[in-house]
C-alpha cells in the first residue's frame, strides 16, 4: 500500500524491521513505549510547525505521559545540541521551533458528572498538561467542564443526580416523579450542549491532528465497541472493558460502572477528510485488538476501522502491540535466521489453524502451510522434534527440587500467586527447601476507600463490645503492638477452618489495630478511637479515586501485606519469610524513571546477601509495556543481581520469569512448562477468595474478566493446557504413567535464565525504555 509518510515517520519506518505494510491503514512499529512517545511527539511538532493555527485533539491519562515528556524535552532543547541531534536524526533538521499558543485544542472526552477540579477529571488533566503545560490559549480551546453544562432550573449536577447516576432511559420514557422530570430535562440540556460542542468543532473545520490511545475493546476516545462510525459528540454509557480500565482512576469499578461519559464521536474524528488521526498503542495485551483494527473491513465491532476512510490515518505501535499483524508474523519468520523456536511456533500454530493434533499432521500439511514450509530440512520427523522439545520442557517443570533457597518476588500483592502458585506449593512440600516471598511495593492503590471505611467501622464496633482484648493489656500501646503479628494470621486461618466469617473479620480488625498503633504512634485506647474517627472523616470527605494522605496510604498497604502473609501461611510459610519492601519509587511514581540505588535497589540487595537465594523469580513483561511498576521492579532486581554478582559467584543462580493475568507467554517463548492439576486450580481459587479480602469483589478487575483474578488465571492456565494438548494429543495426558500428568488441566509457562542472560535481557529492555 502507498504509505504517504511524513519526514518524521519515514525515519522511524527505516528503523523498524518491517519491510512491507499490507494492512488497511499504515502503521509504524517501534521497539518500546518511550520511543512511541518520541515518535508521537515529533509527529505532533512536525504537524504544528506546518499548521500553527490548526485544530488538535490530544490524549489524556497515563498513555500520554511519554508524549508529554518528549514534547517538553524537544521544545526546551530545540536549538541546543541535544534537541538538534534528535531533530536531525528524525527528519526535523532546519525546522523552526513551533509555537503552540495559537493551536486550537479540542478535549476528547470526560467522565460525567465529575467535579472539574478533581485530579482524576480529564478536564483537570487537559488544564494542567496542555493549557498550562504547553501554553495553549484557553480562549481557543473547546473543553468539557461538567460544572459549566447548564442543567434544568439552573441546578448543579450534585442536586440533579445526587448519586452521580444518570438513567438514560429517561430520553425515551415518561418521567414518573418530580426528580425524574428534573433529570429528564437535564439530560436533554446535556444532549443540546453536546450538539453545540459538535457544531463548534465543525465550524473550526474539524480536527486536523488527532492523537489518542485505543482501549482493549478497540474504543477510540470513549467510542466503545458498537459505536456508529458517523457518531457525534454525546453523553453515553461505557462497556465493561472501559469501566475496568478506568476503575483505578475513579476509585473502583463500583464507581466507573455507573459513571457516564461525554465523548466526541467517530464521525467527529472523521469529519475533516485531511485529519491526521493517529492511534498509538503499546504491549502484547492489545495485539489482538490492533490486528482486528488494521486488518478487518470497517465494522462497528472495531471502532478504529472507522478511520480507514481518512487518508492520513495511521497507527503508531510498539513491536509487542504489532506482534499479531500478518506483516509482523512474516517478519518473525523471515527477518532473522531460523531456529528451533520458530519451528515450535510454526508447527503449534498449524495445529490450531487446521484443528489437528500434532501426531496427526502429515508432511503434506506442513508443506501446504505458509510458515511450516519454510522450516529448514523439513521432513517426516519435524513434528516429532517439536513434540520432543515441548515434552522436555514439561519434564523440566515436573522435576522435584531439594536444598534450594527460593526468593519469589512480586511487583504487587497477588502477583506471585497468580503467576506461579502451583510451582511454589510443590517447592514448599520438601522441608529442605527454604522459601521467601517478597512484595516490592505497598499496593495501597488496590484498597478502596469503602473497604477501609467498612473495616474501620467493624473495628470500632468490636472495640465498643470489648472484643479487641489486646488493647487493654498495659503495655500494648507502648511495646505490645509490635509483637505477635503472626498471631493475627493464625487466628484468621483457624477460623477459615472453623468456617467462622465473624472471627475471620476479627482477625483482620486485630491487624488493623496494630497497623494504626504503628503508623499513628497511638498512646492509649482513647487515642485509638480518635484516630479511627479521624480516618473515617478523611475518607468521607474524599471523592472516589482521590489521593489519600500518606498515613492512610500506608494503612491500606499494611492491609494488603496482611493478605499476603495469610496466603503463604496456608502452606506453612512463616510471617518472617514474607517480606514487604515498599520500594521508594511507588510513592513518587514518575513514568519511566530509573530505580534509585538507595531506595529501590539496596533493600533487595540486602535480602540477597542475607538469604543467599539459589533461585529468584520475578514478573517479566514484554518490552516494558506492562504496568510501569512491573518494569521498575524488574530493573531494580536486575541492578541488585548485578551488584550481588560482584560480591559472590552466582554461576549457579537461576532467574525464573513468570507472567500472570496481564501478559502471557507462548510455549515457544519459554524453557519450562509446569503441569497444573485440578486440585491446584481449586487451591488457588480458595486461597485467593479467603485471603485477598480486598480483591474478592474485584474493584479493580482485568478488562478480560468481570470477576476475581483467580478465575481469570484459571482460564488462562486452562487455555495453555489446551494449547499443549493440541500438540501432544489427549492420550498423552489421559494415559500417561505419571499421576500428575493424568490429573493435569492447566499449564504454567516459565522462563529460566542464568545471571548473564537475565542481565542482558534487562539491559536491552532498559535501553528501549530509557535510551533517550
XYZ file of C-alpha atoms in Angstrom:
772
model
C 0.000 0.000 0.000
C 1.065 3.628 -0.510
C 2.233 4.836 2.870
C 2.156 8.624 2.384
C 4.537 9.092 5.329
C 5.815 12.408 6.705
C 9.543 13.063 7.090
C 9.474 12.034 10.731
C 7.524 8.869 10.007
C 9.872 7.855 7.184
C 12.867 7.973 9.551
C 11.123 5.806 12.144
C 9.942 3.408 9.446
C 13.544 2.967 8.281
C 14.485 1.892 11.825
C 11.754 -0.745 12.018
C 12.336 -4.350 10.988
C 9.296 -4.403 8.722
C 9.942 -4.373 5.006
C 6.333 -4.162 3.847
C 2.980 -2.977 5.177
C -0.140 -4.712 3.905
C -2.728 -3.504 6.425
C -5.733 -1.311 5.588
C -4.072 1.684 7.290
C -0.362 2.463 7.572
C 1.412 1.798 10.848
C 4.880 2.262 12.271
C 6.294 -0.127 14.874
C 8.972 0.899 17.384
C 10.854 -1.094 19.993
C 9.436 0.362 23.210
C 6.866 2.517 24.965
C 9.158 5.583 25.344
C 10.050 5.536 21.658
C 6.344 5.501 20.925
C 6.148 8.752 22.893
C 9.077 10.201 20.953
C 7.510 9.310 17.592
C 4.153 10.788 18.660
C 5.790 13.959 19.953
C 7.930 14.542 16.854
C 4.936 13.954 14.580
C 2.856 16.418 16.582
C 5.580 19.085 16.458
C 6.132 18.441 12.760
C 2.415 18.976 12.100
C 2.234 22.008 14.405
C 5.122 23.686 12.577
C 3.152 23.373 9.343
C -0.259 24.214 10.877
C 0.347 26.871 13.578
C -3.385 27.677 13.857
C -4.610 24.100 13.470
C -7.205 22.201 15.484
C -5.735 19.447 17.645
C -7.150 16.785 19.949
C -4.581 15.190 22.245
C -4.524 12.217 24.646
C -5.199 12.201 28.370
C -4.128 9.891 31.176
C -1.113 7.608 31.630
C -0.828 6.748 27.937
C 0.051 10.395 27.288
C 2.977 10.584 29.715
C 5.830 9.857 27.309
C 4.242 12.048 24.646
C 4.181 14.909 27.144
C 7.710 14.265 28.402
C 9.262 14.219 24.939
C 7.328 17.247 23.728
C 8.650 19.270 26.661
C 12.151 17.852 26.172
C 12.183 18.811 22.494
C 10.719 22.282 22.967
C 13.111 23.024 25.847
C 16.141 21.833 23.868
C 15.110 22.757 20.320
C 18.202 24.786 19.464
C 20.843 23.122 21.630
C 22.866 20.022 20.765
C 20.514 17.567 22.434
C 17.478 18.846 20.573
C 19.300 19.297 17.271
C 20.665 15.748 17.388
C 17.191 14.267 17.857
C 15.667 16.513 15.171
C 18.424 15.742 12.700
C 18.100 12.005 13.310
C 14.348 12.038 12.795
C 13.767 14.389 9.880
C 13.167 17.744 11.576
C 16.527 19.458 10.999
C 16.119 23.018 9.804
C 12.540 23.235 11.077
C 11.748 26.343 13.080
C 10.587 25.750 16.643
C 6.791 25.679 16.524
C 4.704 27.946 18.715
C 1.787 26.109 20.312
C -0.095 29.112 21.655
C -2.323 29.518 18.593
C -3.291 25.870 18.251
C -6.979 25.180 18.929
C -7.409 22.329 21.392
C -10.432 20.013 21.448
C -10.920 17.832 24.536
C -11.754 14.262 23.503
C -13.914 13.190 26.409
C -14.760 13.399 30.079
C -16.442 11.381 32.804
C -19.878 12.774 33.652
C -20.694 14.043 36.161
C -17.377 14.874 37.793
C -16.005 17.904 39.614
C -13.599 19.561 37.183
C -11.132 20.318 39.984
C -10.650 16.656 40.905
C -7.241 15.310 39.946
C -8.909 12.394 38.142
C -11.071 14.545 35.887
C -9.873 14.689 32.293
C -10.656 18.411 32.251
C -8.127 18.836 35.058
C -5.566 16.832 33.078
C -6.102 19.000 29.994
C -5.801 22.185 32.048
C -2.530 21.124 33.655
C -0.898 19.314 30.746
C -1.971 21.343 27.725
C -3.249 24.794 28.672
C -0.623 25.393 31.347
C 1.954 22.784 30.264
C 2.014 23.548 26.540
C 0.755 27.125 26.728
C -2.353 26.621 24.586
C -4.682 29.631 24.518
C -7.720 28.745 26.684
C -9.927 31.128 24.679
C -9.355 28.993 21.593
C -9.879 25.663 23.346
C -13.053 23.582 23.399
C -13.236 21.886 26.788
C -15.700 19.609 28.571
C -16.346 21.026 32.036
C -19.203 19.328 33.919
C -19.600 22.406 36.078
C -20.420 24.632 33.099
C -23.108 22.487 31.460
C -26.392 24.163 32.440
C -28.997 21.792 33.818
C -32.709 22.180 34.467
C -33.716 25.044 36.792
C -30.078 26.124 36.952
C -29.320 23.360 39.426
C -25.904 21.760 39.992
C -25.370 18.164 38.879
C -24.991 17.123 42.517
C -28.612 18.210 43.072
C -29.997 16.727 39.870
C -28.039 13.474 40.051
C -27.232 13.197 43.790
C -25.732 9.703 43.482
C -23.910 10.616 40.215
C -26.022 8.061 38.348
C -27.891 9.010 35.191
C -30.733 6.934 33.787
C -30.581 7.409 30.020
C -33.905 5.609 29.560
C -35.437 8.958 30.538
C -34.676 10.016 26.971
C -37.392 7.620 25.811
C -39.829 7.018 28.670
C -42.149 9.074 30.812
C -40.674 10.733 33.886
C -42.630 9.415 36.879
C -41.516 11.717 39.675
C -40.589 15.353 40.055
C -36.913 14.360 40.442
C -37.106 12.286 37.261
C -38.653 15.253 35.414
C -35.718 17.363 36.571
C -33.291 14.669 35.437
C -35.037 14.193 32.090
C -34.891 17.884 31.258
C -31.262 17.980 32.383
C -30.354 15.043 30.126
C -31.871 16.930 27.186
C -29.881 20.006 28.222
C -26.693 17.912 28.185
C -27.636 16.490 24.778
C -28.131 20.034 23.492
C -24.747 21.050 24.922
C -23.123 18.096 23.136
C -24.706 19.126 19.833
C -23.380 22.650 20.268
C -19.919 21.266 21.116
C -20.015 19.214 17.923
C -21.082 22.229 15.876
C -18.252 24.347 17.280
C -15.731 21.672 16.260
C -17.178 21.539 12.749
C -17.245 25.333 12.479
C -13.490 25.204 13.011
C -13.253 22.843 10.028
C -12.998 19.720 12.164
C -9.990 18.202 13.892
C -6.759 18.463 11.935
C -4.500 16.426 14.238
C -5.881 13.679 16.470
C -3.679 11.623 18.772
C -5.295 9.047 21.033
C -4.920 5.635 22.599
C -7.060 2.587 21.951
C -8.933 0.530 24.522
C -8.883 -3.253 24.893
C -12.247 -3.407 23.114
C -10.884 -1.101 20.413
C -12.508 2.076 21.718
C -11.318 5.459 20.428
C -11.940 8.364 22.823
C -14.969 6.781 24.566
C -16.428 5.306 21.388
C -16.756 1.719 22.543
C -17.464 -1.427 20.571
C -20.702 -0.988 18.583
C -20.406 2.787 18.152
C -21.826 4.237 14.950
C -18.995 5.261 12.616
C -20.850 8.539 11.978
C -21.497 9.247 15.682
C -21.131 12.779 17.050
C -20.388 14.240 20.473
C -22.761 12.719 23.004
C -23.479 11.625 26.554
C -23.222 7.838 26.625
C -22.587 4.739 28.664
C -19.382 2.702 28.513
C -18.826 -1.060 28.429
C -17.177 -3.404 30.915
C -13.709 -3.264 29.333
C -13.675 0.538 29.506
C -15.039 0.525 33.048
C -12.309 -1.887 34.127
C -9.627 0.308 32.551
C -10.948 3.452 34.268
C -11.637 1.789 37.634
C -8.241 2.835 39.017
C -8.848 6.467 38.075
C -12.340 6.586 39.553
C -11.811 4.555 42.731
C -13.136 1.144 41.730
C -15.464 -0.424 39.191
C -18.309 0.222 41.625
C -17.865 3.862 40.583
C -16.724 3.529 36.965
C -19.558 1.154 36.060
C -22.126 3.799 36.987
C -20.365 6.867 35.609
C -21.336 8.039 32.130
C -19.040 9.876 29.736
C -19.220 12.715 27.260
C -17.176 11.885 24.188
C -16.548 13.209 20.728
C -17.810 10.726 18.133
C -16.156 8.679 15.435
C -17.915 10.987 12.979
C -16.341 13.955 14.776
C -12.858 12.500 14.237
C -13.639 11.670 10.609
C -15.367 14.964 9.703
C -12.186 16.599 8.355
C -11.018 14.382 5.482
C -7.453 15.674 5.971
C -7.350 14.877 9.686
C -4.052 13.286 10.657
C -5.609 10.766 13.004
C -3.018 8.784 14.928
C -3.791 5.877 17.241
C -0.927 4.752 19.453
C -0.721 1.523 21.418
C 1.837 -0.466 23.424
C 2.139 -4.054 24.565
C 1.167 -7.571 23.550
C -2.036 -7.369 25.585
C -3.566 -5.117 22.906
C -2.228 -7.128 19.937
C -5.491 -8.873 19.005
C -7.377 -5.582 19.029
C -4.690 -3.996 16.840
C -4.852 -6.879 14.362
C -8.627 -6.575 14.013
C -8.457 -2.773 13.753
C -5.851 -2.788 10.994
C -6.699 -5.924 9.042
C -10.533 -6.010 9.199
C -13.001 -4.231 6.933
C -14.835 -1.301 8.562
C -17.033 -2.693 11.324
C -18.818 -1.284 14.377
C -17.244 -4.148 16.340
C -13.849 -2.453 15.862
C -14.269 1.332 16.251
C -10.811 2.188 14.896
C -11.761 0.722 11.497
C -13.822 3.888 11.023
C -10.520 5.715 10.431
C -9.792 3.724 7.272
C -11.583 6.391 5.232
C -9.050 9.021 6.329
C -6.034 9.228 4.010
C -3.816 10.487 6.839
C -4.884 7.975 9.487
C -2.182 5.723 10.903
C -1.215 3.644 13.910
C 1.951 4.044 15.981
C 2.714 0.771 17.765
C 5.317 -0.961 19.866
C 6.610 -4.227 18.411
C 4.571 -6.008 21.075
C 1.319 -4.348 20.008
C 2.075 -5.206 16.363
C 3.121 -8.796 17.049
C -0.042 -10.443 15.675
C -0.229 -8.469 12.440
C 0.437 -10.635 9.404
C 3.332 -8.367 8.424
C 4.933 -8.884 11.838
C 4.420 -12.652 11.712
C 6.010 -12.730 8.250
C 8.947 -10.738 9.593
C 9.286 -13.019 12.628
C 9.964 -15.929 10.289
C 11.948 -14.150 7.574
C 13.844 -11.212 9.124
C 16.208 -13.296 11.294
C 17.854 -16.727 10.916
C 15.624 -19.753 11.506
C 15.905 -21.602 14.824
C 14.022 -24.364 16.633
C 11.868 -21.829 18.459
C 10.421 -20.826 15.087
C 9.810 -24.462 14.233
C 7.902 -24.904 17.500
C 5.742 -21.880 16.774
C 5.064 -22.802 13.144
C 4.013 -26.368 13.973
C 1.911 -25.430 17.020
C 0.188 -22.629 15.115
C -0.566 -25.076 12.301
C -2.227 -27.458 14.775
C -4.545 -24.616 15.772
C -5.143 -23.360 12.228
C -6.312 -26.704 10.868
C -7.540 -28.103 14.217
C -5.369 -31.194 14.088
C -3.381 -32.969 16.800
C 0.368 -32.864 16.302
C 0.641 -36.630 15.841
C -1.905 -36.414 13.004
C -0.044 -33.762 10.998
C 1.313 -35.021 7.686
C 4.265 -33.822 5.685
C 1.780 -32.549 3.105
C 0.107 -30.452 5.842
C 3.471 -28.888 6.663
C 4.367 -28.239 3.028
C 0.994 -26.598 2.398
C 1.432 -24.127 5.271
C 2.941 -20.691 4.612
C 5.360 -20.911 7.533
C 5.933 -24.618 8.139
C 7.011 -24.945 4.517
C 9.960 -22.648 5.356
C 11.354 -24.994 8.052
C 14.929 -25.947 7.062
C 15.276 -29.659 6.322
C 11.531 -30.233 6.568
C 10.854 -33.975 6.862
C 8.740 -36.696 8.484
C 10.482 -36.160 11.835
C 9.913 -32.395 12.036
C 6.710 -32.601 14.093
C 8.261 -35.212 16.398
C 11.174 -32.857 17.066
C 8.686 -30.279 18.324
C 6.806 -32.854 20.409
C 10.107 -33.916 21.949
C 11.221 -30.376 22.802
C 7.870 -29.432 24.336
C 7.798 -32.671 26.336
C 11.304 -31.912 27.611
C 10.047 -28.545 28.894
C 7.173 -30.308 30.702
C 9.515 -32.851 32.272
C 11.696 -29.979 33.452
C 8.612 -28.420 35.034
C 7.934 -31.681 36.922
C 11.381 -32.098 38.441
C 11.418 -32.212 42.216
C 13.979 -29.830 43.676
C 15.653 -30.055 47.077
C 18.055 -27.933 49.133
C 17.061 -24.735 47.335
C 16.551 -21.211 48.652
C 13.767 -19.571 46.661
C 13.294 -15.810 46.677
C 9.989 -15.170 44.910
C 9.228 -11.551 44.081
C 6.054 -9.791 43.035
C 5.588 -6.174 41.950
C 2.199 -6.181 43.709
C 0.423 -8.382 46.210
C -1.127 -11.425 44.495
C 1.314 -11.305 41.530
C 3.299 -14.313 42.784
C 0.149 -16.314 43.482
C -1.384 -15.528 40.079
C 1.905 -16.226 38.326
C 3.348 -19.367 39.892
C 1.402 -20.656 42.912
C 1.323 -24.311 41.712
C 5.119 -24.130 41.473
C 5.646 -22.615 44.932
C 3.273 -25.117 46.542
C 5.361 -28.045 45.269
C 8.572 -26.359 46.376
C 7.188 -25.934 49.908
C 6.463 -29.646 50.290
C 10.123 -30.542 50.751
C 11.481 -29.453 54.130
C 14.983 -28.999 52.699
C 13.753 -26.036 50.633
C 13.589 -22.534 52.101
C 11.020 -20.161 50.596
C 10.832 -16.386 50.775
C 8.061 -14.236 49.309
C 8.889 -10.599 48.721
C 6.388 -7.985 47.564
C 8.238 -4.933 46.371
C 5.550 -2.227 46.505
C 2.966 -1.107 49.050
C -0.053 -1.892 46.896
C -2.255 0.659 48.665
C -3.966 1.692 45.426
C -5.802 -1.655 45.362
C -7.725 -0.905 48.580
C -10.859 1.175 48.069
C -11.983 3.895 50.466
C -15.209 1.983 51.013
C -13.378 -1.197 52.018
C -11.282 0.687 54.571
C -14.339 2.562 55.858
C -16.230 -0.687 56.442
C -13.227 -2.253 58.178
C -12.774 0.758 60.473
C -16.463 0.703 61.414
C -16.272 -3.011 62.204
C -13.156 -2.413 64.300
C -14.840 0.417 66.192
C -17.824 -1.841 66.871
C -15.595 -4.659 68.181
C -13.755 -2.225 70.442
C -17.044 -0.997 71.896
C -18.011 -4.614 72.623
C -14.674 -5.365 74.280
C -13.690 -7.887 71.604
C -10.278 -6.403 70.789
C -8.877 -7.549 74.125
C -5.208 -6.865 73.384
C -5.719 -3.076 73.581
C -6.481 -3.491 77.306
C -3.070 -5.031 78.023
C -0.992 -2.450 79.975
C 1.964 -2.411 77.558
C 0.074 -2.755 74.262
C 0.427 0.844 73.045
C 3.994 1.117 74.335
C 5.525 -2.104 73.011
C 2.905 -4.824 72.734
C 1.522 -3.881 69.310
C 4.955 -4.626 67.814
C 4.791 -8.321 68.643
C 2.698 -11.352 67.723
C 1.676 -10.051 64.306
C 1.758 -13.697 63.231
C -0.939 -14.388 65.849
C -3.412 -12.420 63.689
C -2.520 -14.685 60.759
C -3.117 -17.927 62.645
C -6.313 -16.584 64.231
C -7.593 -15.898 60.724
C -6.517 -19.287 59.328
C -8.011 -21.153 62.297
C -11.325 -19.519 61.507
C -11.118 -20.392 57.836
C -11.010 -23.957 59.096
C -13.808 -23.242 61.574
C -15.842 -21.554 58.828
C -16.428 -18.523 61.041
C -16.718 -15.307 58.997
C -17.143 -13.193 62.140
C -13.908 -14.423 63.695
C -12.024 -14.088 60.411
C -13.135 -10.474 60.293
C -12.000 -10.016 63.896
C -8.556 -11.266 62.853
C -8.377 -8.565 60.160
C -9.517 -5.953 62.672
C -6.782 -7.073 65.084
C -4.181 -6.460 62.375
C -5.756 -3.105 61.534
C -5.408 -2.007 65.174
C -1.708 -2.982 65.215
C -1.195 -1.031 61.983
C -2.995 2.043 63.338
C -0.899 1.947 66.513
C 2.270 1.611 64.471
C 1.560 4.403 61.959
C -0.013 6.992 64.271
C 2.118 6.236 67.349
C -1.053 5.919 69.433
C -0.629 6.080 73.248
C -3.901 4.659 74.575
C -7.348 3.270 73.792
C -8.927 6.735 73.636
C -6.270 7.825 71.157
C -7.030 4.751 69.035
C -10.718 5.641 68.840
C -9.819 9.241 67.968
C -7.597 8.086 65.097
C -10.325 5.776 63.791
C -12.728 8.743 63.714
C -10.038 10.917 62.095
C -9.501 8.391 59.275
C -13.250 7.868 58.803
C -13.774 11.624 58.433
C -10.892 11.875 55.953
C -12.335 9.055 53.851
C -15.849 10.519 53.997
C -14.545 13.873 52.743
C -12.593 12.258 49.910
C -14.009 11.822 46.431
C -13.783 8.443 44.712
C -10.324 7.917 43.256
C -8.764 10.768 45.245
C -5.224 10.542 46.551
C -5.161 9.563 50.207
C -2.830 11.212 52.748
C 0.458 9.290 53.250
C -0.598 7.702 56.554
C -3.809 6.327 55.051
C -1.835 5.060 52.049
C 0.452 3.228 54.465
C -2.535 1.812 56.350
C -4.049 0.494 53.123
C -0.702 -1.001 52.164
C -0.434 -2.817 55.504
C -3.844 -4.404 54.918
C -2.503 -5.794 51.631
C 0.603 -7.027 53.430
C -1.558 -8.937 55.909
C -3.337 -10.604 52.985
C -0.023 -11.735 51.516
C 1.021 -13.267 54.833
C -2.304 -15.135 55.001
C -1.791 -16.685 51.562
C 1.615 -18.159 52.219
C 0.794 -19.170 55.798
C -1.672 -21.584 54.185
C 1.379 -23.574 53.109
C 3.409 -23.312 56.286
C 5.416 -20.223 55.353
C 6.181 -18.175 58.451
C 5.443 -14.471 58.603
C 9.170 -13.728 58.899
C 9.651 -15.229 55.421
C 7.154 -12.829 53.821
C 8.912 -9.550 53.105
C 7.311 -6.150 52.484
C 9.921 -3.939 50.818
C 7.736 -0.896 49.977
C 10.218 0.406 47.402
C 10.517 4.180 47.205
C 9.592 4.642 43.554
C 5.985 3.610 44.284
C 5.313 6.773 46.277
C 6.595 9.162 43.590
C 5.609 7.048 40.636
C 7.239 9.023 37.819
C 6.770 7.327 34.465
C 9.911 5.621 33.211
C 12.223 6.822 35.977
C 15.172 4.572 36.810
C 15.299 2.741 40.157
C 17.087 4.630 42.901
C 20.067 2.748 44.344
C 19.347 3.711 47.957
C 15.536 3.431 47.992
C 14.863 0.726 45.421
C 17.916 -1.462 44.851
C 19.573 -1.670 48.278
C 16.600 -3.282 50.105
C 16.574 -6.098 47.537
C 20.353 -6.474 47.590
C 20.377 -6.712 51.377
C 17.863 -9.573 51.214
C 20.016 -11.359 48.627
C 23.055 -11.010 50.883
C 21.092 -12.212 53.901
C 19.176 -15.173 52.458
C 21.526 -16.143 49.573
C 18.823 -17.454 47.208
C 19.634 -20.111 44.644
C 16.503 -19.232 42.623
C 14.963 -15.774 42.136
C 11.580 -15.339 40.460
C 10.108 -12.139 39.050
C 7.397 -10.856 36.714
C 8.842 -10.370 33.225
C 6.658 -8.199 30.991
C 7.187 -7.801 27.264
C 9.005 -4.654 26.160
C 8.392 -2.979 29.488
C 4.929 -2.104 28.240
C 3.018 -3.643 31.093
C 2.160 -1.769 34.253
C 5.041 0.654 34.791
C 5.540 -0.809 38.271
C 6.431 -4.207 36.768
C 9.162 -2.662 34.640
C 10.673 -0.690 37.530
C 10.676 -3.745 39.786
C 12.415 -5.787 37.102
C 15.114 -3.135 36.709
C 15.578 -2.819 40.486
C 16.030 -6.596 40.779
C 18.457 -6.581 37.840
C 20.539 -3.862 39.495
C 20.565 -5.812 42.774
C 21.627 -9.026 40.984
C 24.331 -7.087 39.134
C 25.737 -5.719 42.406
C 25.474 -9.087 44.162
C 27.274 -10.718 41.243
C 30.289 -8.511 42.021
C 30.430 -9.928 45.542
C 29.700 -13.632 45.043
C 29.947 -16.382 42.442
C 26.416 -16.554 41.013
C 27.141 -19.004 38.225
C 24.550 -21.429 39.648
C 21.870 -18.817 40.371
C 18.693 -19.311 38.338
C 16.333 -16.491 37.407
C 12.738 -17.581 36.761
C 10.488 -15.220 34.821
C 6.715 -15.528 35.024
C 3.676 -13.698 33.721
C 0.166 -13.533 35.101
C -3.204 -12.094 34.110
C -1.774 -9.065 32.305
C 0.542 -10.756 29.811
C 1.082 -14.291 28.573
C 3.971 -16.359 27.298
C 3.726 -18.744 24.374
C 5.124 -22.279 24.747
C 7.868 -21.497 22.249
C 8.983 -18.477 24.351
C 9.833 -20.481 27.467
C 12.228 -23.066 28.833
C 9.889 -24.625 31.424
C 6.259 -25.775 31.285
C 4.647 -26.706 34.608
C 1.598 -29.027 34.669
C -1.224 -27.859 36.944
C -3.755 -30.274 38.448
C -7.419 -29.569 39.061
C -6.616 -29.693 42.765
C -4.005 -26.938 42.326
C -6.562 -24.803 40.473
C -9.066 -25.261 43.297
C -6.380 -24.409 45.863
C -5.540 -21.210 44.028
C -9.154 -20.052 43.921
C -9.846 -20.968 47.551
C -6.703 -19.232 48.810
C -7.410 -16.105 46.756
C -11.011 -15.893 47.937
C -10.170 -16.455 51.601
C -7.078 -14.272 51.855
C -7.258 -11.384 49.399
C -10.289 -9.913 51.102
C -9.800 -6.519 49.424
C -9.878 -8.147 45.981
C -12.716 -10.674 46.155
C -15.255 -8.126 44.943
C -12.865 -7.234 42.092
C -12.988 -3.446 42.478
C -10.094 -3.196 40.015
C -10.690 -6.134 37.652
C -8.934 -7.088 34.449
C -10.794 -5.957 31.343
C -10.663 -9.611 30.272
C -12.925 -10.892 33.052
C -15.704 -9.477 35.216
C -14.718 -11.224 38.414
C -11.830 -12.381 40.579
C -8.306 -12.557 39.209
C -8.080 -16.187 40.367
C -10.868 -17.107 37.942
C -9.075 -15.374 35.080
C -5.816 -17.108 35.984
C -7.559 -20.479 35.925
C -8.960 -19.687 32.484
C -5.522 -18.720 31.153
C -3.841 -21.865 32.530
C -6.641 -23.984 31.075
C -6.199 -22.375 27.642
C -2.461 -23.018 27.848
C -3.139 -26.668 28.637
C -5.373 -26.951 25.573
C -2.570 -25.412 23.505
C -0.155 -28.127 24.622
C -2.804 -30.838 24.398
C -3.418 -29.996 20.741
C 0.217 -30.756 20.004
C 0.744 -33.801 22.230
C -2.754 -35.298 21.988
C -5.270 -36.048 24.733
C -3.991 -39.579 25.281
C -0.583 -38.193 26.245
C -2.278 -36.881 29.397
C -5.129 -39.326 29.970
C -2.977 -42.455 29.603
C 0.310 -41.133 30.974
C 2.248 -43.180 33.554
C 2.572 -40.011 35.669
C -0.380 -39.347 38.030
C 0.381 -35.614 37.839
C 0.059 -35.555 34.049
C -3.108 -37.631 34.201
C -4.520 -35.039 36.618
C -3.330 -32.058 34.553
C -5.883 -29.469 33.465
C -3.689 -26.370 33.272
C -0.184 -25.251 32.324
C 2.131 -22.532 33.628
C 4.807 -21.215 31.252
C 8.130 -20.036 32.741
C 11.400 -18.588 31.523
C 14.596 -19.860 33.176
C 17.739 -17.790 32.732
C 21.210 -17.650 34.204
C 22.550 -14.379 35.577
C 24.293 -13.364 32.368
C 21.185 -13.991 30.250
C 18.921 -12.156 32.682
C 21.151 -9.086 32.930
C 21.430 -8.948 29.147
C 17.642 -9.061 28.735
C 17.140 -6.433 31.435
C 19.793 -4.232 29.829
C 18.189 -4.483 26.385
C 14.811 -3.691 27.892
C 16.297 -0.732 29.744
C 17.829 0.652 26.555
C 14.486 0.541 24.786
C 12.789 2.229 27.757
C 15.393 4.807 28.715
C 17.573 5.279 25.661
C 16.849 8.972 25.158
